[in-house]
Amino acid sequence: DFGVGWSASALDEPVGIPGVPHVAAGIDAVAAIPQPVIAAIRGRAHSVALELALACDVRVTDEDATFAMGDTSLGRVPLAGGTQRLPRAIGRAQALRLVLLGEEIDAAEALRLGLVSRAVRADELDAAAMAIADAIASRGPIATRLAKEAVHRGVEMPLDQALRYELDLTVLLQSTADRAEGVRAFAEKRPPRFIGR
């Protein structure tokens, strides 16, 4: 399993509760990684494990996986970003369905909702995740980081501000050696050799 959520003892006073902010901070730290983060989800991704997956940029899953945010059935609110990242991933109505009802959905439904970007056979999961990682790694690292930043920050802005932000990042990228290499490689019909500068 990717993760089945919190154990009862992990949330018991006095031992468990002090650790909760650290878990949330750890998940926030994953979301803040400037490079794209890929989650390969095998089996169940429930509660805090789903919150961890939501902090990742690309989610690929096996076809037998299930997803749930059942915290309210335990009298709790998701506490590591679930109420905020889930609606941004699948929309408010579907997020409320999962959070308020605690419904478990399968991989096909997760794919249909946009919770995951790809569902593959279990024996293909690792290779599929690595293929995505390799494809991302073949692109310009600075452009990739800035594109990730533009998507994540831009979705929080009004469209006109987000478009200006995107343009600002594009202008910033113009002075890099990688951008020049990308243009040269395109003109010369060869793969680019990016250096991260």
Short mmCIF file of N, CA and C in Angstrom, two decimals, residues 21-136:
data_model
loop_
_atom_site.label_atom_id
_atom_site.label_comp_id
_atom_site.label_asym_id
_atom_site.label_seq_id
_atom_site.Cartn_x
_atom_site.Cartn_y
_atom_site.Cartn_z
N PRO A 21 1.55 18.23 13.47
CA PRO A 21 2.08 19.36 12.69
C PRO A 21 3.36 19.01 11.94
N HIS A 22 4.15 18.10 12.48
CA HIS A 22 5.38 17.70 11.80
C HIS A 22 5.07 16.92 10.53
N VAL A 23 4.04 16.08 10.58
CA VAL A 23 3.64 15.34 9.39
C VAL A 23 3.14 16.31 8.33
N ALA A 24 2.28 17.25 8.75
CA ALA A 24 1.77 18.26 7.80
C ALA A 24 2.92 19.07 7.22
N ALA A 25 3.89 19.45 8.05
CA ALA A 25 5.04 20.21 7.56
C ALA A 25 5.87 19.38 6.59
N GLY A 26 5.99 18.09 6.86
CA GLY A 26 6.72 17.22 5.94
C GLY A 26 6.04 17.12 4.58
N ILE A 27 4.72 17.02 4.59
CA ILE A 27 3.97 16.97 3.34
C ILE A 27 4.08 18.30 2.61
N ASP A 28 4.01 19.41 3.36
CA ASP A 28 4.21 20.73 2.74
C ASP A 28 5.60 20.85 2.13
N ALA A 29 6.59 20.25 2.79
CA ALA A 29 7.96 20.29 2.26
C ALA A 29 8.05 19.54 0.93
N VAL A 30 7.33 18.45 0.80
CA VAL A 30 7.30 17.72 -0.48
C VAL A 30 6.71 18.63 -1.56
N ALA A 31 5.61 19.30 -1.23
CA ALA A 31 4.96 20.19 -2.21
C ALA A 31 5.88 21.35 -2.61
N ALA A 32 6.77 21.75 -1.71
CA ALA A 32 7.65 22.90 -1.97
C ALA A 32 8.92 22.54 -2.73
N ILE A 33 9.16 21.27 -2.98
CA ILE A 33 10.35 20.88 -3.74
C ILE A 33 10.26 21.52 -5.12
N PRO A 34 11.28 22.26 -5.55
CA PRO A 34 11.17 22.97 -6.83
C PRO A 34 11.12 22.06 -8.05
N GLN A 35 11.73 20.89 -7.96
CA GLN A 35 11.70 19.96 -9.08
C GLN A 35 10.37 19.18 -9.03
N PRO A 36 9.91 18.69 -10.18
CA PRO A 36 8.68 17.89 -10.19
C PRO A 36 8.84 16.63 -9.33
N VAL A 37 7.79 16.32 -8.58
CA VAL A 37 7.76 15.15 -7.71
C VAL A 37 6.70 14.19 -8.25
N ILE A 38 7.08 12.93 -8.41
CA ILE A 38 6.19 11.92 -8.97
C ILE A 38 5.81 10.92 -7.88
N ALA A 39 4.52 10.66 -7.74
CA ALA A 39 4.04 9.64 -6.80
C ALA A 39 3.66 8.40 -7.60
N ALA A 40 4.24 7.27 -7.24
CA ALA A 40 3.84 5.98 -7.81
C ALA A 40 2.98 5.30 -6.75
N ILE A 41 1.68 5.29 -6.98
CA ILE A 41 0.72 4.86 -5.96
C ILE A 41 0.30 3.41 -6.21
N ARG A 42 0.66 2.58 -5.25
CA ARG A 42 0.33 1.15 -5.32
C ARG A 42 -0.63 0.85 -4.17
N GLY A 43 -1.72 0.16 -4.46
CA GLY A 43 -2.65 -0.23 -3.40
C GLY A 43 -3.48 0.94 -2.90
N ARG A 44 -3.61 1.04 -1.60
CA ARG A 44 -4.47 2.07 -1.01
C ARG A 44 -3.70 3.37 -0.77
N ALA A 45 -4.36 4.47 -1.08
CA ALA A 45 -3.87 5.81 -0.73
C ALA A 45 -5.02 6.49 0.01
N HIS A 46 -5.04 6.32 1.31
CA HIS A 46 -6.14 6.81 2.13
C HIS A 46 -5.65 7.86 3.11
N SER A 47 -6.52 8.80 3.42
CA SER A 47 -6.29 9.81 4.45
C SER A 47 -4.96 10.54 4.22
N VAL A 48 -4.07 10.49 5.21
CA VAL A 48 -2.82 11.25 5.12
C VAL A 48 -1.95 10.77 3.96
N ALA A 49 -2.07 9.51 3.57
CA ALA A 49 -1.31 9.03 2.42
C ALA A 49 -1.81 9.70 1.14
N LEU A 50 -3.12 9.90 1.02
CA LEU A 50 -3.66 10.63 -0.12
C LEU A 50 -3.20 12.08 -0.06
N GLU A 51 -3.13 12.64 1.14
CA GLU A 51 -2.63 14.01 1.27
C GLU A 51 -1.18 14.11 0.80
N LEU A 52 -0.37 13.11 1.10
CA LEU A 52 1.00 13.08 0.60
C LEU A 52 1.02 13.00 -0.92
N ALA A 53 0.20 12.13 -1.48
CA ALA A 53 0.13 12.01 -2.95
C ALA A 53 -0.29 13.33 -3.58
N LEU A 54 -1.22 14.04 -2.94
CA LEU A 54 -1.68 15.32 -3.48
C LEU A 54 -0.59 16.38 -3.48
N ALA A 55 0.42 16.22 -2.63
CA ALA A 55 1.54 17.17 -2.60
C ALA A 55 2.50 16.94 -3.76
N CYS A 56 2.33 15.84 -4.48
CA CYS A 56 3.18 15.51 -5.62
C CYS A 56 2.60 16.11 -6.89
N ASP A 57 3.46 16.36 -7.86
CA ASP A 57 3.05 17.03 -9.10
C ASP A 57 2.41 16.07 -10.10
N VAL A 58 2.90 14.86 -10.16
CA VAL A 58 2.39 13.86 -11.09
C VAL A 58 2.09 12.61 -10.27
N ARG A 59 0.89 12.07 -10.47
CA ARG A 59 0.49 10.87 -9.75
C ARG A 59 0.14 9.78 -10.76
N VAL A 60 0.86 8.67 -10.66
CA VAL A 60 0.57 7.50 -11.50
C VAL A 60 0.24 6.36 -10.54
N THR A 61 -0.73 5.55 -10.91
CA THR A 61 -1.23 4.54 -9.99
C THR A 61 -1.39 3.19 -10.68
N ASP A 62 -1.46 2.16 -9.86
CA ASP A 62 -1.81 0.86 -10.43
C ASP A 62 -3.33 0.76 -10.54
N GLU A 63 -3.79 -0.06 -11.45
CA GLU A 63 -5.22 -0.15 -11.74
C GLU A 63 -6.05 -0.70 -10.59
N ASP A 64 -5.40 -1.31 -9.61
CA ASP A 64 -6.12 -1.87 -8.47
C ASP A 64 -6.12 -0.95 -7.26
N ALA A 65 -5.54 0.23 -7.38
CA ALA A 65 -5.44 1.15 -6.25
C ALA A 65 -6.80 1.71 -5.87
N THR A 66 -6.91 2.12 -4.61
CA THR A 66 -8.10 2.83 -4.14
C THR A 66 -7.66 4.10 -3.42
N PHE A 67 -8.58 5.05 -3.40
CA PHE A 67 -8.31 6.37 -2.83
C PHE A 67 -9.47 6.75 -1.93
N ALA A 68 -9.16 7.32 -0.77
CA ALA A 68 -10.22 7.75 0.14
C ALA A 68 -9.69 8.83 1.08
N MET A 69 -10.61 9.70 1.49
CA MET A 69 -10.32 10.73 2.49
C MET A 69 -11.40 10.59 3.57
N GLY A 70 -11.28 9.54 4.37
CA GLY A 70 -12.33 9.19 5.33
C GLY A 70 -12.20 9.80 6.70
N ASP A 71 -11.45 10.87 6.84
CA ASP A 71 -11.18 11.45 8.16
C ASP A 71 -12.45 11.84 8.91
N THR A 72 -13.46 12.38 8.19
CA THR A 72 -14.66 12.85 8.90
C THR A 72 -15.42 11.70 9.53
N SER A 73 -15.27 10.49 9.02
CA SER A 73 -15.93 9.34 9.65
C SER A 73 -15.33 9.04 11.02
N LEU A 74 -14.15 9.58 11.27
CA LEU A 74 -13.49 9.42 12.57
C LEU A 74 -13.62 10.68 13.42
N GLY A 75 -14.46 11.63 12.95
CA GLY A 75 -14.65 12.87 13.69
C GLY A 75 -13.49 13.83 13.55
N ARG A 76 -12.73 13.71 12.48
CA ARG A 76 -11.58 14.58 12.26
C ARG A 76 -11.69 15.26 10.90
N VAL A 77 -10.94 16.34 10.76
CA VAL A 77 -10.80 17.04 9.48
C VAL A 77 -9.44 16.61 8.91
N PRO A 78 -9.35 16.37 7.60
CA PRO A 78 -8.01 16.12 7.04
C PRO A 78 -7.07 17.26 7.45
N LEU A 79 -5.87 16.91 7.88
CA LEU A 79 -5.05 17.94 8.52
C LEU A 79 -3.70 18.17 7.87
N ALA A 80 -3.48 17.60 6.71
CA ALA A 80 -2.18 17.79 6.05
C ALA A 80 -2.38 18.26 4.61
N GLY A 81 -3.38 19.09 4.40
CA GLY A 81 -3.60 19.68 3.08
C GLY A 81 -4.74 19.08 2.29
N GLY A 82 -5.39 18.05 2.79
CA GLY A 82 -6.44 17.37 2.03
C GLY A 82 -7.61 18.26 1.66
N THR A 83 -8.03 19.13 2.57
CA THR A 83 -9.18 19.99 2.25
C THR A 83 -8.80 21.11 1.29
N GLN A 84 -7.53 21.34 1.08
CA GLN A 84 -7.09 22.41 0.19
C GLN A 84 -6.55 21.88 -1.14
N ARG A 85 -5.74 20.85 -1.09
CA ARG A 85 -5.16 20.32 -2.34
C ARG A 85 -6.15 19.47 -3.13
N LEU A 86 -7.03 18.75 -2.45
CA LEU A 86 -7.97 17.89 -3.16
C LEU A 86 -8.90 18.70 -4.08
N PRO A 87 -9.54 19.80 -3.61
CA PRO A 87 -10.38 20.56 -4.54
C PRO A 87 -9.60 21.19 -5.68
N ARG A 88 -8.36 21.51 -5.45
CA ARG A 88 -7.54 22.07 -6.53
C ARG A 88 -7.22 21.00 -7.58
N ALA A 89 -7.20 19.76 -7.15
CA ALA A 89 -6.90 18.66 -8.08
C ALA A 89 -8.13 18.18 -8.83
N ILE A 90 -9.27 18.09 -8.15
CA ILE A 90 -10.45 17.46 -8.78
C ILE A 90 -11.70 18.33 -8.76
N GLY A 91 -11.59 19.55 -8.26
CA GLY A 91 -12.76 20.43 -8.21
C GLY A 91 -13.47 20.31 -6.87
N ARG A 92 -14.19 21.36 -6.54
CA ARG A 92 -14.84 21.46 -5.23
C ARG A 92 -15.90 20.38 -5.01
N ALA A 93 -16.77 20.17 -6.00
CA ALA A 93 -17.88 19.23 -5.80
C ALA A 93 -17.38 17.81 -5.54
N GLN A 94 -16.42 17.36 -6.32
CA GLN A 94 -15.90 16.00 -6.13
C GLN A 94 -15.08 15.90 -4.85
N ALA A 95 -14.34 16.96 -4.52
CA ALA A 95 -13.57 16.95 -3.27
C ALA A 95 -14.50 16.86 -2.07
N LEU A 96 -15.59 17.63 -2.11
CA LEU A 96 -16.55 17.57 -1.00
C LEU A 96 -17.17 16.18 -0.89
N ARG A 97 -17.43 15.56 -2.02
CA ARG A 97 -17.96 14.19 -2.01
C ARG A 97 -17.01 13.25 -1.27
N LEU A 98 -15.72 13.34 -1.60
CA LEU A 98 -14.75 12.44 -0.97
C LEU A 98 -14.52 12.79 0.49
N VAL A 99 -14.43 14.08 0.80
CA VAL A 99 -14.14 14.49 2.18
C VAL A 99 -15.34 14.29 3.10
N LEU A 100 -16.53 14.70 2.66
CA LEU A 100 -17.69 14.64 3.54
C LEU A 100 -18.27 13.24 3.65
N LEU A 101 -18.24 12.48 2.58
CA LEU A 101 -18.80 11.13 2.61
C LEU A 101 -17.75 10.06 2.88
N GLY A 102 -16.49 10.41 2.70
CA GLY A 102 -15.43 9.43 2.92
C GLY A 102 -15.45 8.30 1.92
N GLU A 103 -16.03 8.53 0.75
CA GLU A 103 -16.13 7.47 -0.26
C GLU A 103 -14.75 6.98 -0.70
N GLU A 104 -14.66 5.70 -0.92
CA GLU A 104 -13.46 5.11 -1.50
C GLU A 104 -13.70 5.01 -3.01
N ILE A 105 -12.75 5.49 -3.79
CA ILE A 105 -12.87 5.39 -5.25
C ILE A 105 -11.74 4.52 -5.79
N ASP A 106 -12.00 3.93 -6.94
CA ASP A 106 -10.98 3.08 -7.55
C ASP A 106 -10.11 3.90 -8.50
N ALA A 107 -9.12 3.25 -9.07
CA ALA A 107 -8.16 3.94 -9.93
C ALA A 107 -8.82 4.51 -11.17
N ALA A 108 -9.80 3.80 -11.73
CA ALA A 108 -10.48 4.31 -12.93
C ALA A 108 -11.21 5.61 -12.63
N GLU A 109 -11.87 5.66 -11.47
CA GLU A 109 -12.57 6.90 -11.07
C GLU A 109 -11.56 8.00 -10.76
N ALA A 110 -10.45 7.65 -10.12
CA ALA A 110 -9.41 8.65 -9.83
C ALA A 110 -8.86 9.23 -11.12
N LEU A 111 -8.69 8.40 -12.13
CA LEU A 111 -8.21 8.87 -13.43
C LEU A 111 -9.26 9.77 -14.09
N ARG A 112 -10.52 9.36 -14.04
CA ARG A 112 -11.60 10.15 -14.64
C ARG A 112 -11.71 11.53 -13.98
N LEU A 113 -11.51 11.59 -12.67
CA LEU A 113 -11.62 12.85 -11.93
C LEU A 113 -10.39 13.74 -12.11
N GLY A 114 -9.28 13.17 -12.57
CA GLY A 114 -8.05 13.93 -12.67
C GLY A 114 -7.20 13.88 -11.41
N LEU A 115 -7.54 12.99 -10.50
CA LEU A 115 -6.74 12.82 -9.29
C LEU A 115 -5.39 12.21 -9.61
N VAL A 116 -5.36 11.33 -10.60
CA VAL A 116 -4.12 10.75 -11.09
C VAL A 116 -4.03 11.02 -12.58
N SER A 117 -2.81 11.01 -13.10
CA SER A 117 -2.65 11.28 -14.53
C SER A 117 -2.54 10.01 -15.36
N ARG A 118 -2.33 8.88 -14.69
CA ARG A 118 -2.19 7.64 -15.44
C ARG A 118 -2.47 6.46 -14.51
N ALA A 119 -3.13 5.43 -15.04
CA ALA A 119 -3.35 4.18 -14.30
C ALA A 119 -2.83 3.04 -15.17
N VAL A 120 -1.99 2.21 -14.58
CA VAL A 120 -1.35 1.12 -15.32
C VAL A 120 -1.48 -0.18 -14.53
N ARG A 121 -1.16 -1.30 -15.19
CA ARG A 121 -1.13 -2.57 -14.47
C ARG A 121 -0.10 -2.49 -13.34
N ALA A 122 -0.36 -3.22 -12.27
CA ALA A 122 0.53 -3.18 -11.10
C ALA A 122 1.97 -3.49 -11.46
N ASP A 123 2.18 -4.45 -12.36
CA ASP A 123 3.55 -4.82 -12.72
C ASP A 123 4.23 -3.80 -13.62
N GLU A 124 3.49 -2.80 -14.08
CA GLU A 124 4.05 -1.74 -14.92
C GLU A 124 4.24 -0.42 -14.17
N LEU A 125 3.82 -0.37 -12.91
CA LEU A 125 3.81 0.90 -12.18
C LEU A 125 5.19 1.53 -12.06
N ASP A 126 6.17 0.79 -11.61
CA ASP A 126 7.50 1.37 -11.43
C ASP A 126 8.08 1.86 -12.75
N ALA A 127 7.91 1.07 -13.80
CA ALA A 127 8.43 1.47 -15.11
C ALA A 127 7.70 2.70 -15.63
N ALA A 128 6.40 2.78 -15.40
CA ALA A 128 5.64 3.95 -15.85
C ALA A 128 6.10 5.21 -15.12
N ALA A 129 6.30 5.10 -13.81
CA ALA A 129 6.78 6.25 -13.04
C ALA A 129 8.17 6.67 -13.50
N MET A 130 9.04 5.70 -13.75
CA MET A 130 10.39 6.02 -14.23
C MET A 130 10.37 6.63 -15.62
N ALA A 131 9.47 6.17 -16.48
CA ALA A 131 9.36 6.76 -17.83
C ALA A 131 8.95 8.22 -17.74
N ILE A 132 8.04 8.53 -16.83
CA ILE A 132 7.63 9.93 -16.63
C ILE A 132 8.82 10.73 -16.11
N ALA A 133 9.53 10.17 -15.13
CA ALA A 133 10.70 10.87 -14.57
C ALA A 133 11.76 11.11 -15.64
N ASP A 134 12.01 10.11 -16.46
CA ASP A 134 13.00 10.25 -17.53
C ASP A 134 12.57 11.31 -18.54
N ALA A 135 11.30 11.32 -18.89
CA ALA A 135 10.80 12.32 -19.85
C ALA A 135 10.96 13.73 -19.29
N ILE A 136 10.63 13.91 -18.01
CA ILE A 136 10.78 15.23 -17.39
C ILE A 136 12.25 15.60 -17.30
#
